[in-house]
mmCIF file of C-alpha atoms in Angstrom:
data_model
loop_
_atom_site.group_PDB
_atom_site.id
_atom_site.type_symbol
_atom_site.label_atom_id
_atom_site.label_comp_id
_atom_site.label_asym_id
_atom_site.label_seq_id
_atom_site.Cartn_x
_atom_site.Cartn_y
_atom_site.Cartn_z
ATOM 1 C CA VAL A 1410 -24.369 -50.295 19.867
ATOM 2 C CA PHE A 1411 -24.109 -49.267 16.231
ATOM 3 C CA LEU A 1412 -24.489 -45.593 17.175
ATOM 4 C CA LEU A 1413 -21.825 -45.943 19.857
ATOM 5 C CA VAL A 1414 -19.389 -47.400 17.307
ATOM 6 C CA ILE A 1415 -20.035 -44.499 14.926
ATOM 7 C CA PHE A 1416 -19.565 -41.985 17.747
ATOM 8 C CA ALA A 1417 -16.270 -43.595 18.797
ATOM 9 C CA GLU A 1418 -15.039 -43.505 15.184
ATOM 10 C CA MET A 1419 -15.925 -39.806 14.940
ATOM 11 C CA LEU A 1420 -13.980 -39.048 18.102
ATOM 12 C CA ARG A 1421 -10.999 -41.004 16.783
ATOM 13 C CA ARG A 1422 -11.008 -39.091 13.494
ATOM 14 C CA LYS A 1423 -11.500 -35.756 15.240
ATOM 15 C CA GLY A 1424 -8.501 -36.477 17.431
ATOM 16 C CA ALA A 1425 -6.404 -37.266 14.377
ATOM 17 C CA ILE A 1426 -7.462 -34.015 12.718
ATOM 18 C CA LEU A 1427 -6.547 -32.034 15.810
ATOM 19 C CA VAL A 1428 -3.124 -33.693 15.921
ATOM 20 C CA LEU A 1429 -2.528 -32.939 12.213
ATOM 21 C CA GLY A 1430 -3.617 -29.350 12.754
ATOM 22 C CA ALA A 1431 -1.201 -28.925 15.649
ATOM 23 C CA LEU A 1432 1.652 -30.394 13.594
ATOM 24 C CA GLY A 1433 0.794 -28.091 10.695
ATOM 25 C CA ALA A 1434 0.831 -25.025 12.944
ATOM 26 C CA LEU A 1435 4.179 -26.092 14.379
ATOM 27 C CA GLY A 1436 5.548 -26.554 10.861
ATOM 28 C CA LEU A 1437 4.539 -23.016 9.889
ATOM 29 C CA ARG A 1438 6.294 -21.689 12.986
ATOM 30 C CA LEU A 1439 9.481 -23.478 11.901
ATOM 31 C CA LEU A 1440 9.382 -22.259 8.289
ATOM 32 C CA PRO A 1441 11.702 -19.411 7.280
ATOM 33 C CA GLY A 1442 10.159 -15.976 7.648
ATOM 34 C CA SER A 1443 10.535 -15.148 3.944
ATOM 35 C CA PHE A 1444 8.522 -18.213 2.923
ATOM 36 C CA ARG A 1445 5.745 -17.421 5.379
ATOM 37 C CA THR A 1446 5.677 -13.832 4.104
ATOM 38 C CA SER A 1447 5.422 -15.039 0.500
ATOM 39 C CA PHE A 1448 2.621 -17.425 1.400
ATOM 40 C CA VAL A 1449 0.567 -14.727 3.118
ATOM 41 C CA HIS A 1450 1.290 -12.362 0.231
ATOM 42 C CA SER A 1451 0.041 -14.783 -2.428
ATOM 43 C CA THR A 1452 -3.074 -15.863 -0.572
ATOM 44 C CA GLY A 1453 -3.931 -12.339 0.490
ATOM 45 C CA ARG A 1454 -3.806 -10.851 -2.999
ATOM 46 C CA ASN A 1455 -4.741 -13.699 -5.340
ATOM 47 C CA GLY A 1456 -6.712 -15.886 -2.979
ATOM 48 C CA ILE A 1457 -9.110 -15.435 -0.094
ATOM 49 C CA PRO A 1458 -8.090 -12.731 2.410
ATOM 50 C CA SER A 1459 -7.493 -13.882 5.954
ATOM 51 C CA ALA A 1460 -10.158 -13.367 8.601
ATOM 52 C CA ALA A 1461 -7.797 -11.117 10.565
ATOM 53 C CA LYS A 1462 -7.452 -8.758 7.607
ATOM 54 C CA ALA A 1463 -11.202 -8.724 7.094
ATOM 55 C CA VAL A 1464 -11.801 -7.765 10.722
ATOM 56 C CA LYS A 1465 -9.094 -5.099 10.529
ATOM 57 C CA ALA A 1466 -10.685 -3.626 7.409
ATOM 58 C CA GLN A 1467 -14.039 -3.360 9.177
ATOM 59 C CA ARG A 1468 -12.650 -1.567 12.214
ATOM 60 C CA ASP A 1469 -9.825 0.567 10.850
ATOM 61 C CA PRO A 1470 -10.913 3.616 8.789
ATOM 62 C CA ALA A 1471 -7.376 4.022 7.463
ATOM 63 C CA VAL A 1472 -7.618 0.591 5.839
ATOM 64 C CA LEU A 1473 -10.993 1.382 4.309
ATOM 65 C CA CYS A 1474 -9.682 4.534 2.645
ATOM 66 C CA ARG A 1475 -6.388 2.790 1.710
ATOM 67 C CA ALA A 1476 -4.329 5.631 3.086
ATOM 68 C CA GLY A 1477 -2.261 3.592 5.503
ATOM 69 C CA LEU A 1478 0.527 1.079 5.053
ATOM 70 C CA GLU A 1479 -1.609 -2.014 4.509
ATOM 71 C CA ILE A 1480 -0.555 -2.146 0.845
ATOM 72 C CA ALA A 1481 3.172 -1.911 1.561
ATOM 73 C CA GLU A 1482 2.851 -4.553 4.273
ATOM 74 C CA GLU A 1483 2.208 -7.087 1.486
ATOM 75 C CA LEU A 1484 5.768 -6.633 0.214
ATOM 76 C CA ALA A 1485 7.723 -9.850 -0.139
ATOM 77 C CA GLY A 1486 11.012 -10.856 -1.707
ATOM 78 C CA PRO A 1487 14.474 -9.266 -1.935
ATOM 79 C CA GLY A 1488 14.556 -5.679 -0.745
ATOM 80 C CA SER A 1489 11.092 -5.841 0.815
ATOM 81 C CA ARG A 1490 12.401 -4.971 4.289
ATOM 82 C CA GLU A 1491 14.185 -1.852 3.016
ATOM 83 C CA LEU A 1492 11.158 -0.778 0.990
ATOM 84 C CA LEU A 1493 8.806 -1.192 3.940
ATOM 85 C CA THR A 1494 11.248 0.706 6.159
ATOM 86 C CA GLU A 1495 11.156 3.636 3.744
ATOM 87 C CA PHE A 1496 7.360 3.622 3.584
ATOM 88 C CA ARG A 1497 7.154 3.514 7.388
ATOM 89 C CA ARG A 1498 9.623 6.387 7.678
ATOM 90 C CA CYS A 1499 7.558 8.749 5.522
ATOM 91 C CA TYR A 1500 4.395 7.554 7.271
ATOM 92 C CA ARG A 1501 5.813 8.549 10.663
ATOM 93 C CA GLU A 1502 6.682 12.025 9.351
ATOM 94 C CA ASN A 1503 2.997 12.880 8.996
ATOM 95 C CA PRO A 1504 1.698 14.006 12.427
ATOM 96 C CA TYR A 1505 -1.858 13.067 11.403
ATOM 97 C CA PRO A 1506 -1.576 10.029 9.095
ATOM 98 C CA GLU A 1507 -5.125 8.933 9.903
ATOM 99 C CA ARG A 1508 -6.496 12.311 8.752
ATOM 100 C CA LEU A 1509 -4.255 13.367 5.868
ATOM 101 C CA SER A 1510 -2.922 10.866 3.328
ATOM 102 C CA LEU A 1511 -0.010 13.154 2.507
ATOM 103 C CA PHE A 1512 3.205 11.142 2.557
ATOM 104 C CA PHE A 1513 6.471 11.817 0.761
ATOM 105 C CA PRO A 1514 8.515 8.668 0.096
ATOM 106 C CA ASP A 1515 12.067 8.930 -1.185
ATOM 107 C CA TYR A 1516 11.651 7.911 -4.839
ATOM 108 C CA ASP A 1517 15.388 7.693 -5.511
ATOM 109 C CA ARG A 1518 15.909 5.364 -2.561
ATOM 110 C CA ILE A 1519 12.989 3.142 -3.534
ATOM 111 C CA ILE A 1520 14.103 2.876 -7.157
ATOM 112 C CA GLY A 1521 17.662 2.186 -5.976
ATOM 113 C CA ILE A 1522 16.395 -0.699 -3.818
ATOM 114 C CA LEU A 1523 14.508 -2.135 -6.805
ATOM 115 C CA TYR A 1524 17.693 -2.041 -8.878
ATOM 116 C CA ARG A 1525 19.323 -4.474 -6.436
ATOM 117 C CA SER A 1526 17.227 -7.293 -7.861
ATOM 118 C CA GLN A 1527 18.895 -9.964 -9.980
ATOM 119 C CA ASN A 1528 15.888 -10.630 -12.212
ATOM 120 C CA TYR A 1529 13.786 -7.673 -13.305
ATOM 121 C CA THR A 1530 11.240 -9.764 -15.206
ATOM 122 C CA SER A 1531 10.379 -12.429 -12.637
ATOM 123 C CA ASN A 1532 6.813 -12.597 -11.375
ATOM 124 C CA ARG A 1533 7.953 -12.097 -7.802
ATOM 125 C CA PHE A 1534 9.863 -8.919 -8.626
ATOM 126 C CA LEU A 1535 7.063 -7.514 -10.795
ATOM 127 C CA ASN A 1536 4.613 -8.123 -7.934
ATOM 128 C CA THR A 1537 6.924 -6.021 -5.756
ATOM 129 C CA VAL A 1538 6.869 -3.235 -8.353
ATOM 130 C CA ASP A 1539 3.074 -3.516 -8.464
ATOM 131 C CA THR A 1540 2.840 -3.193 -4.683
ATOM 132 C CA VAL A 1541 4.985 -0.048 -4.769
ATOM 133 C CA PHE A 1542 2.826 1.303 -7.602
ATOM 134 C CA ARG A 1543 -0.383 0.761 -5.634
ATOM 135 C CA GLN A 1544 1.045 2.301 -2.465
ATOM 136 C CA PHE A 1545 2.106 5.399 -4.405
ATOM 137 C CA HIS A 1546 -1.372 5.627 -5.884
ATOM 138 C CA ALA A 1547 -3.002 5.445 -2.435
ATOM 139 C CA TRP A 1548 -1.196 8.666 -1.462
ATOM 140 C CA PRO A 1549 -2.020 11.693 -3.675
ATOM 141 C CA SER A 1550 1.212 13.399 -2.625
ATOM 142 C CA ALA A 1551 3.156 10.395 -3.966
ATOM 143 C CA TRP A 1552 1.588 10.402 -7.441
ATOM 144 C CA PRO A 1553 4.732 11.911 -9.041
ATOM 145 C CA GLY A 1554 6.438 8.669 -8.060
ATOM 146 C CA LEU A 1555 4.195 6.689 -10.424
ATOM 147 C CA GLU A 1556 5.807 8.279 -13.466
ATOM 148 C CA ARG A 1557 9.290 7.816 -12.064
ATOM 149 C CA LEU A 1558 8.620 4.213 -11.053
ATOM 150 C CA LEU A 1559 7.576 3.161 -14.578
ATOM 151 C CA ALA A 1560 9.907 5.421 -16.554
ATOM 152 C CA PRO A 1561 10.924 3.791 -19.892
ATOM 153 C CA GLU A 1562 14.602 3.617 -18.933
ATOM 154 C CA HIS A 1563 14.014 1.142 -16.099
ATOM 155 C CA PRO A 1564 14.600 -2.526 -17.000
ATOM 156 C CA TRP A 1565 11.309 -3.584 -15.418
ATOM 157 C CA SER A 1566 8.933 -1.048 -17.023
ATOM 158 C CA GLU A 1567 8.318 -2.930 -20.269
ATOM 159 C CA ALA A 1568 7.933 -6.261 -18.476
ATOM 160 C CA TYR A 1569 5.481 -4.707 -16.002
ATOM 161 C CA CYS A 1570 3.334 -3.349 -18.837
ATOM 162 C CA LYS A 1571 3.373 -6.574 -20.849
ATOM 163 C CA GLN A 1572 3.071 -9.143 -18.069
ATOM 164 C CA LEU A 1573 0.869 -7.335 -15.510
ATOM 165 C CA ILE A 1574 -1.053 -4.536 -17.189
ATOM 166 C CA ALA A 1575 -1.643 -6.560 -20.350
ATOM 167 C CA GLY A 1576 -1.894 -9.840 -18.461
ATOM 168 C CA GLY A 1577 -5.673 -9.860 -18.296
ATOM 169 C CA TYR A 1578 -6.219 -9.586 -14.531
ATOM 170 C CA TRP A 1579 -4.796 -6.093 -13.892
ATOM 171 C CA SER A 1580 -7.700 -3.639 -13.974
ATOM 172 C CA PRO A 1581 -7.265 0.078 -14.682
ATOM 173 C CA PHE A 1582 -10.615 0.829 -13.064
ATOM 174 C CA ASP A 1583 -8.992 0.585 -9.639
ATOM 175 C CA PHE A 1584 -7.111 3.783 -10.447
ATOM 176 C CA PHE A 1585 -9.849 5.838 -12.098
ATOM 177 C CA THR A 1586 -11.445 6.719 -8.768
ATOM 178 C CA VAL A 1587 -9.658 8.124 -5.759
ATOM 179 C CA ASN A 1588 -10.943 7.962 -2.206
ATOM 180 C CA LEU A 1589 -10.487 11.445 -0.752
ATOM 181 C CA ASP A 1590 -11.679 10.632 2.766
ATOM 182 C CA THR A 1591 -8.308 11.447 4.301
ATOM 183 C CA LEU A 1592 -8.185 14.736 2.370
ATOM 184 C CA ARG A 1593 -11.581 15.801 3.641
ATOM 185 C CA PRO A 1594 -10.129 18.580 5.868
ATOM 186 C CA LEU A 1595 -9.017 20.302 2.664
ATOM 187 C CA GLN A 1596 -12.603 20.123 1.411
ATOM 188 C CA ARG A 1597 -14.205 21.415 4.598
ATOM 189 C CA TYR A 1598 -11.947 24.310 5.563
ATOM 190 C CA PRO A 1599 -10.030 27.046 3.735
ATOM 191 C CA LEU A 1600 -6.269 26.994 4.116
ATOM 192 C CA SER A 1601 -6.305 29.842 6.640
ATOM 193 C CA GLU A 1602 -8.590 27.889 8.995
ATOM 194 C CA LEU A 1603 -6.527 24.730 8.630
ATOM 195 C CA LYS A 1604 -3.445 26.684 9.617
ATOM 196 C CA GLU A 1605 -5.202 28.063 12.692
ATOM 197 C CA GLN A 1606 -6.410 24.619 13.717
ATOM 198 C CA SER A 1607 -2.980 22.992 13.632
ATOM 199 C CA ARG A 1608 0.279 24.553 12.514
ATOM 200 C CA THR A 1609 1.966 21.173 12.873
ATOM 201 C CA GLY A 1610 -0.481 19.448 10.579
ATOM 202 C CA PHE A 1611 -0.513 22.355 8.150
ATOM 203 C CA ARG A 1612 3.215 21.932 7.524
ATOM 204 C CA VAL A 1613 2.383 18.660 5.773
ATOM 205 C CA VAL A 1614 -0.150 20.468 3.583
ATOM 206 C CA GLU A 1615 2.384 23.230 2.834
ATOM 207 C CA ARG A 1616 4.941 20.679 1.697
ATOM 208 C CA TRP A 1617 2.426 19.151 -0.698
ATOM 209 C CA LEU A 1618 1.411 22.568 -2.065
ATOM 210 C CA ALA A 1619 5.065 23.448 -2.591
ATOM 211 C CA ASN A 1620 5.519 20.299 -4.667
ATOM 212 C CA LEU A 1621 2.467 21.195 -6.733
ATOM 213 C CA GLU A 1622 3.776 24.702 -7.356
ATOM 214 C CA ALA A 1623 6.851 23.179 -8.975
ATOM 215 C CA SER A 1624 4.818 21.015 -11.376
ATOM 216 C CA ASP A 1625 3.232 21.700 -14.776
ATOM 217 C CA PRO A 1626 1.406 24.970 -15.648
ATOM 218 C CA GLU A 1627 -2.049 23.357 -15.601
ATOM 219 C CA THR A 1628 -1.554 22.126 -12.055
ATOM 220 C CA GLN A 1629 -0.221 25.532 -11.039
ATOM 221 C CA ALA A 1630 -3.375 27.206 -12.388
ATOM 222 C CA LEU A 1631 -5.610 24.791 -10.481
ATOM 223 C CA LEU A 1632 -3.554 25.326 -7.344
ATOM 224 C CA GLN A 1633 -3.935 29.082 -7.636
ATOM 225 C CA ARG A 1634 -7.711 28.750 -7.891
ATOM 226 C CA PHE A 1635 -7.692 26.426 -4.895
ATOM 227 C CA GLN A 1636 -5.711 28.874 -2.782
ATOM 228 C CA GLU A 1637 -8.056 31.729 -3.705
ATOM 229 C CA GLN A 1638 -11.136 29.918 -2.370
#
């Protein structure tokens, strides 16, 4: 009899838990989209990643090499929709985004969207700047945007350096190494063979090389050696 009482109590409590879980799920469905986005953003970056993201990371090579849009998809707050739209636009321009991480976001548009904020030193806004920074870094062709994003004249640059970089949890080691998996075709084939394989895909490479030709003399010298190989 005693065991039956305990079993009945367990069933009663389990039923209550299921009811609370259903109510909680319904509450999340009724919450505003911006709040749900902020919640996922905070738990995904500073807390434990969701199981769905973990499974996606195991199956999707683009996520493993951080060449896709998984960083920009964490955007939350004012202007996040416009920023993500811009990142998706330049992602669609690449005919082989899963093979070449060569994307060319519109830096002026992105910086203009950031200037729409009302508070350039809030944690939420600086997290948005950090997300843009990390997405630029994931794409070698977008590295010039890093300098423009944190130029001294912007009202958020000093706050970003003091509150995030010097905050104690921002690590520079994430940016010392670059995963070149999605640039591997450039390592395996000379430019002439890449052009023969796909003229459509090679146009993306040509655009990147043209940007490099317009950069500093040291980069131009390295580019010349690369083209001669």
